[in-house]
Each structure stands twice: as structure tokens, then as C-alpha cells.
PDB file of C-alpha atoms in Angstrom:
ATOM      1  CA  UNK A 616      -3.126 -22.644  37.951  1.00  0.00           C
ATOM      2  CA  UNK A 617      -6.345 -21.891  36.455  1.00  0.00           C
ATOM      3  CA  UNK A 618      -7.261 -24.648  33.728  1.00  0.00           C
ATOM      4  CA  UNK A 619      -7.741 -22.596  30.408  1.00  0.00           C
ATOM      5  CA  UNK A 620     -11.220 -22.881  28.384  1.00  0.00           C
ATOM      6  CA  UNK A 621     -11.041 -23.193  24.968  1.00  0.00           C
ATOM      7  CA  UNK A 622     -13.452 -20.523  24.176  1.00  0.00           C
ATOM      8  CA  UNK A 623     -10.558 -18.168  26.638  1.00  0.00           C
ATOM      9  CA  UNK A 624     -10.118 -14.891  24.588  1.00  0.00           C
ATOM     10  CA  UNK A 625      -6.593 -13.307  25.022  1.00  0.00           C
ATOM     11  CA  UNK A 626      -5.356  -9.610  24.006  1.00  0.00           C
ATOM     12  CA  UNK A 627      -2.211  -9.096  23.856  1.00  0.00           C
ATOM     13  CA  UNK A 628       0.038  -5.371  23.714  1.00  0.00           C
ATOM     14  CA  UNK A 629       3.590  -5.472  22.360  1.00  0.00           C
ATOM     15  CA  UNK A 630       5.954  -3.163  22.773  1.00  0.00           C
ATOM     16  CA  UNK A 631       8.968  -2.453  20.269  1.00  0.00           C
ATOM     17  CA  UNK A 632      11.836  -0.305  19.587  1.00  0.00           C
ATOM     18  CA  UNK A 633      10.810   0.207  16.285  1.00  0.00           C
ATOM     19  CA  UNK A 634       8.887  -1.727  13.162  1.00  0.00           C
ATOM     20  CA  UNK A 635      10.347  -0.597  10.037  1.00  0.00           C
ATOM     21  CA  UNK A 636      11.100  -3.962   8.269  1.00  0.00           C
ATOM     22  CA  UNK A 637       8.743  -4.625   5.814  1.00  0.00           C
ATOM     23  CA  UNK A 638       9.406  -8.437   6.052  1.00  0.00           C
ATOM     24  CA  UNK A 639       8.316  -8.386   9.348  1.00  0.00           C
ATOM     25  CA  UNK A 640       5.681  -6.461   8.908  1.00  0.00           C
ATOM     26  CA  UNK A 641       4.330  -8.790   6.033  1.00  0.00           C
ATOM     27  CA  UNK A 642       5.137 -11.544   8.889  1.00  0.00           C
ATOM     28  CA  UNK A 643       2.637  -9.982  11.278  1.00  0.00           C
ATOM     29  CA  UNK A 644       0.127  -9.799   9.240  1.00  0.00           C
ATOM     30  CA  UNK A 645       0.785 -13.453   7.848  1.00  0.00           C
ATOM     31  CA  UNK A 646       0.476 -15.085  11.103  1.00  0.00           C
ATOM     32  CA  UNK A 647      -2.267 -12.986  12.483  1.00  0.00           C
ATOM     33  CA  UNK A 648      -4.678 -14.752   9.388  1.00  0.00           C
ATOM     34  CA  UNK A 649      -2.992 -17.862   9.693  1.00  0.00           C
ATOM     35  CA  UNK A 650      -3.834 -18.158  13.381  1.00  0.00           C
ATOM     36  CA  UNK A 651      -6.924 -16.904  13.080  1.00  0.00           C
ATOM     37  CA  UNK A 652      -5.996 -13.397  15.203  1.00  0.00           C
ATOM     38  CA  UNK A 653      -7.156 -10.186  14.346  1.00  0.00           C
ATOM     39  CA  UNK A 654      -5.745  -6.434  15.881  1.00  0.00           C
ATOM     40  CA  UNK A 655      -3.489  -3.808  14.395  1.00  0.00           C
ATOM     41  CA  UNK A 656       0.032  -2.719  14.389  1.00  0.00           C
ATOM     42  CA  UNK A 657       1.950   0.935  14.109  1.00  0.00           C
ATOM     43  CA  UNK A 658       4.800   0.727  12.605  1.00  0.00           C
ATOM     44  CA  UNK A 659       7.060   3.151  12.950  1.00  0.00           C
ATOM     45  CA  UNK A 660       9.302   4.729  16.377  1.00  0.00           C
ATOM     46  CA  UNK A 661       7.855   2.728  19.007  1.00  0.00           C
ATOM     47  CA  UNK A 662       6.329  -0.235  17.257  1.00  0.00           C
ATOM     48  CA  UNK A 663       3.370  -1.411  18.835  1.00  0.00           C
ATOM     49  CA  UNK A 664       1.730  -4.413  17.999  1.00  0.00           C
ATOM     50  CA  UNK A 665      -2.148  -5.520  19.304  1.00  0.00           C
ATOM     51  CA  UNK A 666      -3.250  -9.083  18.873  1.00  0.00           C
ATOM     52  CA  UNK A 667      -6.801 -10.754  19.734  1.00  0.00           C
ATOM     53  CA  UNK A 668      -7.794 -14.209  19.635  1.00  0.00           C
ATOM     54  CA  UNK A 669      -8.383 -17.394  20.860  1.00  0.00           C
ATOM     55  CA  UNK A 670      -5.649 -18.114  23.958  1.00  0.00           C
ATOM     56  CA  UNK A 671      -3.661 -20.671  22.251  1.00  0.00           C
ATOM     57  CA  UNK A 672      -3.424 -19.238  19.119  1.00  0.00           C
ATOM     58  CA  UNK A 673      -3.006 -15.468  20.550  1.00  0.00           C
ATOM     59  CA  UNK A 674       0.208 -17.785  22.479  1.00  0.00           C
ATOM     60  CA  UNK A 675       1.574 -19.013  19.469  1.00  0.00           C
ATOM     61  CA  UNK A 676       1.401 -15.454  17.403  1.00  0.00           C
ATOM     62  CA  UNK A 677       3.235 -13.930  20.653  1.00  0.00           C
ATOM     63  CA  UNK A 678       6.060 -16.639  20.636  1.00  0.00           C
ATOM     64  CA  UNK A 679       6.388 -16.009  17.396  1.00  0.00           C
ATOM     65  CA  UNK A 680       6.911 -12.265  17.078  1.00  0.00           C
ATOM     66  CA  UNK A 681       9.351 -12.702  20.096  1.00  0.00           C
ATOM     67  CA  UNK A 682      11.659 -15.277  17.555  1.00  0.00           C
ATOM     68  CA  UNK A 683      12.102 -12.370  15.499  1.00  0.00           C
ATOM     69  CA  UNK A 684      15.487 -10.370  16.035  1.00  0.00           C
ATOM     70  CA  UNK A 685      13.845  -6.930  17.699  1.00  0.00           C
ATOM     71  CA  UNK A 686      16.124  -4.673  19.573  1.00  0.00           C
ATOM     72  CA  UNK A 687      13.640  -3.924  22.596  1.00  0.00           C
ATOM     73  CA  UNK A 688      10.436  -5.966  22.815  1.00  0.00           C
ATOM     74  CA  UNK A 689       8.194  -6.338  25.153  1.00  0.00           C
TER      75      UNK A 689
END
């Protein structure tokens, strides 16, 4: 495997059935300033989340959102 620099920008697309909670919405948003990311999301039928950042911290965000209950995600 390629060793990762820590200057290594990472964009991530995710995929959901739907974001209509406004909890998790509030989450999203809450992590993506914690973690330093930036992007948008649509809420709505899909739900589609894009997140930019530094690698590790685009990592974290990701494994985050995927803790959430979500019927489809991906």
C-alpha cells in the first residue's frame, strides 16, 4: 500500500436512502466543522452527502456517518 501524506486531500460521495432527520442532519454539519471538512449535503429522497478534507479526518467523518442507523448507505 501506498504510505499516505499528511497533506493527502480526500473527497468523499455518499449515497443514502433518504436524509430527513434533522438530528442527523445537525450531526453532519457538527462533525464536518469539528473535523475540519467542508462540502454539502441534500437532504431529502436520495440523500447525498459530499465531504472534503484532509484524509484522516475526511476517514473519521465517513466512519462516522456510517455509525448512524441509515436504511441504504453507501
Amino acid at each position: 500500500t501506498m504510505a499516505e501524506c499528511p497533506n493527502d486531500v480526500l473527497q468523499v460521495v455518499l449515497w443514502m436512502h433518504h436524509i430527513k432527520s434533522t438530528q442527523k442532519r445537525k450531526d453532519l454539519v457538527g462533525w464536518a466543522r469539528e473535523l475540519d471538512c467542508y462540502g454539502f449535503s441534500k437532504p431529502g429522497f436520495p440523500g447525498v452527502v459530499v465531504v472534503e478534507g484532509a484524509a484522516p479526518d475526511v476517514r473519521e467523518y465517513v466512519a462516522r456517518v456510517r455509525a448512524l442507523q441509515w436504511q441504504a448507505i453507501q
